[in-house]
Amino acid sequence: MSDVYAQPTTGAEPDTRCHLAPYTTLRLGGVADRVVTATTADDIVRAVREADGPVLVLAGGSNVVIGDAGFSGTVVLVRSRGVRVLDEDDDTVTVRVEAGEPWDELVARTVANGWSGLECLSGIPGSTGATPIQNVGAYGQEVAETITGVQVYDRVAGTTDRIAAADCGFAYRSSIFKYSERWVVLSVDFRLGRSPLSGPIRYAELARSLGVEVGDRVPLADARATVLRLRAGKGMVLDGVDPDTWSVGSFFTNPVLDRAAYELLRERAADIGEPPAWPGAGDAVKVSAAWLIDQAGFGKGHPGPEGVAISTKHTLALTNRSGTASTAALVALAREIRDGVRSRFGVTLHPEPVFINCTI
């Protein structure tokens, strides 16, 4: 890969043959035929509509794995910014946030303004427009709890529409947007509480770190600071000098098993202890992917080819530690882990990021 990167233009005129690695948190990805930077919702729509051939919409690049062959088509870099209040009363405020608004900057702003509902999602890299796509969640909060609607460009109908939250198909790390090229997110509406206190703390680790009980509320700034500290300790806050953060965060989702599959897992794990698990919807059980990976023999720092490795801080993060690896090397490590967990426990891990021109 060349050390000299083409720079995308702003507006309708695209550059040619641009390396994509600098636009992903993994620092991986081949060359795109063309790249356009869109700074407004209208720019995004125009760039997608006028593109000749396949289109990849890319914002923060924090939840995507791009293959070494790159992308044969147009990449639209979403760089739209803006937060405006749509409605407010004594108890709530509804804001519309442009898709390119950096997520953690938005969370910091809500905390500073005394708006509760996003504080436990501090430190997550990427853009606001990406959050409804995978229903971003952490430390007991999910964006689905506060989103009221998503403004999209419908590539099939050729129209700009608003999809109400109830129609977004939100589920664990998923939505109708995640595996569909039909909709391009332009902005997101959030309804937040007007309160100096967080929502009830639901995550046991966070409650312990705050010195409170599960269900208690704490000052927004305390919740944010503690989440940032916990995430940083796991290498989950981007840091240009820390290769443990050159990742997509959690690479695998926590498996959700029906009761029979969970009992089979318990049998296969009887010699090492009870698998950490939490109740899911209905009779389902959510199991810790990090525990499965570790107990299958893939501990922190486990190496793969070309300098890729499991993070030394968290077993769920696969990192491009060398900064010079190929996507093929990362995919090989992911396959090794997936196959090893399946062989040991009979459970198949599923990746959280979106794969472009590659797969495990």
Coordinates of C-alpha atoms in Angstrom, one line a residue, residues 83-235:
V83 CA -27.5 19.8 16.1
R84 CA -30.8 21.7 16.4
V85 CA -33.7 21.6 18.8
L86 CA -36.9 20.6 17.3
D87 CA -39.1 20.6 20.4
E88 CA -38.8 20.9 24.2
D89 CA -40.8 21.1 27.3
D90 CA -40.1 21.0 31.0
D91 CA -39.2 17.3 30.9
T92 CA -37.8 16.5 27.5
V93 CA -35.9 18.0 24.5
T94 CA -36.0 16.6 21.0
V95 CA -33.0 17.3 18.8
R96 CA -32.2 16.6 15.2
V97 CA -28.5 15.6 14.6
E98 CA -26.9 15.5 11.2
A99 CA -25.5 12.2 10.1
G100 CA -21.8 13.3 10.1
E101 CA -21.8 14.8 13.6
P102 CA -19.1 12.9 15.6
W103 CA -20.9 10.8 18.1
D104 CA -18.8 11.4 21.2
E105 CA -18.9 15.2 20.6
L106 CA -22.7 14.9 20.6
V107 CA -22.7 12.9 23.8
A108 CA -20.4 15.5 25.5
R109 CA -22.8 18.2 24.3
T110 CA -25.9 16.5 25.8
V111 CA -24.1 16.0 29.1
A112 CA -23.0 19.7 29.2
N113 CA -26.6 20.8 28.4
G114 CA -28.2 18.6 31.1
W115 CA -29.9 16.3 28.6
S116 CA -29.9 12.7 29.8
G117 CA -30.2 9.4 27.8
L118 CA -26.9 9.1 25.9
E119 CA -24.3 9.5 28.7
C120 CA -23.5 5.8 29.0
L121 CA -22.7 5.8 25.3
S122 CA -19.7 8.0 25.8
G123 CA -16.4 7.3 24.0
I124 CA -17.9 5.3 21.2
P125 CA -16.1 6.3 17.9
G126 CA -17.9 7.1 14.7
S127 CA -20.7 9.3 13.5
T128 CA -24.2 9.9 14.7
G129 CA -25.7 8.6 11.4
A130 CA -24.2 5.2 12.1
T131 CA -25.8 4.8 15.5
P132 CA -29.3 3.7 14.3
I133 CA -27.8 1.3 11.7
Q134 CA -26.5 -1.1 14.4
N135 CA -28.5 0.2 17.3
V136 CA -25.4 1.2 19.1
G137 CA -25.4 0.2 22.8
A138 CA -23.1 0.1 25.8
Y139 CA -23.2 0.0 29.6
G140 CA -26.9 -0.5 29.7
Q141 CA -28.1 2.0 27.1
E142 CA -29.1 1.7 23.5
V143 CA -29.8 4.5 21.0
A144 CA -33.2 2.8 20.2
E145 CA -34.4 4.0 23.6
T146 CA -34.1 7.7 22.6
I147 CA -34.4 7.8 18.8
T148 CA -37.8 9.0 17.6
G149 CA -37.1 9.0 13.9
V150 CA -34.4 8.7 11.2
Q151 CA -34.3 10.9 8.1
V152 CA -33.2 8.9 5.1
Y153 CA -32.7 9.0 1.4
D154 CA -34.6 6.1 -0.1
R155 CA -32.5 4.9 -3.1
V156 CA -35.3 2.7 -4.4
A157 CA -38.1 5.4 -4.4
G158 CA -35.7 8.3 -5.0
T159 CA -37.3 10.2 -2.1
T160 CA -36.2 11.7 1.2
D161 CA -38.3 10.3 4.0
R162 CA -38.6 10.1 7.8
I163 CA -38.8 6.6 9.3
A164 CA -40.3 6.5 12.8
A165 CA -38.4 4.6 15.4
A166 CA -41.2 2.0 15.6
D167 CA -40.5 1.1 11.9
C168 CA -36.7 0.9 12.2
G169 CA -36.7 -2.7 13.2
F170 CA -34.4 -2.1 16.1
A171 CA -32.9 -5.2 17.7
Y172 CA -29.7 -6.2 19.5
R173 CA -27.0 -4.5 17.4
S174 CA -29.3 -4.4 14.4
S175 CA -32.0 -2.5 12.4
I176 CA -33.6 -2.5 9.0
F177 CA -30.6 -0.3 7.8
K178 CA -27.8 -2.6 8.7
Y179 CA -27.8 -5.1 5.8
S180 CA -29.6 -3.0 3.3
E181 CA -28.3 -0.5 0.7
R182 CA -31.8 1.0 0.2
W183 CA -31.6 3.7 2.8
V184 CA -28.9 6.4 3.4
V185 CA -29.1 8.0 6.8
L186 CA -29.2 11.8 6.6
S187 CA -30.0 12.8 10.2
V188 CA -31.4 11.3 13.5
D189 CA -33.9 12.6 15.9
F190 CA -33.4 12.0 19.7
R191 CA -35.8 12.7 22.6
L192 CA -33.8 13.2 25.7
G193 CA -34.7 13.9 29.3
R194 CA -34.0 17.3 30.8
S195 CA -32.2 16.3 34.0
P196 CA -28.8 16.7 35.6
L197 CA -29.0 13.0 36.5
S198 CA -28.3 10.0 34.3
G199 CA -30.9 7.4 33.5
P200 CA -31.0 4.5 36.0
I201 CA -27.6 2.7 36.0
R202 CA -28.3 -0.8 34.6
Y203 CA -24.9 -2.2 34.1
A204 CA -23.3 -3.9 37.1
E205 CA -19.7 -3.0 36.3
L206 CA -20.6 0.7 35.8
A207 CA -22.6 0.7 39.0
R208 CA -19.6 -0.8 40.9
S209 CA -17.2 1.8 39.4
L210 CA -19.6 4.6 40.4
G211 CA -20.1 3.2 43.9
V212 CA -23.8 3.0 43.5
E213 CA -26.5 0.3 43.3
V214 CA -27.9 -0.9 40.0
G215 CA -31.0 1.3 39.3
D216 CA -29.5 4.4 41.0
R217 CA -29.0 7.7 39.1
V218 CA -25.9 9.8 39.2
P219 CA -24.8 13.2 37.8
L220 CA -24.5 13.1 34.1
A221 CA -20.8 14.2 34.2
D222 CA -20.0 11.4 36.6
A223 CA -21.6 8.7 34.4
R224 CA -19.7 10.0 31.3
A225 CA -16.3 10.3 33.0
T226 CA -16.6 6.8 34.5
V227 CA -17.7 5.2 31.2
L228 CA -14.8 6.9 29.4
R229 CA -12.4 5.6 32.0
L230 CA -13.8 2.0 31.7
R231 CA -13.7 2.1 27.9
A232 CA -10.2 3.5 27.9
G233 CA -9.0 0.7 30.2
K234 CA -10.3 -1.8 27.6
G235 CA -8.8 0.0 24.6

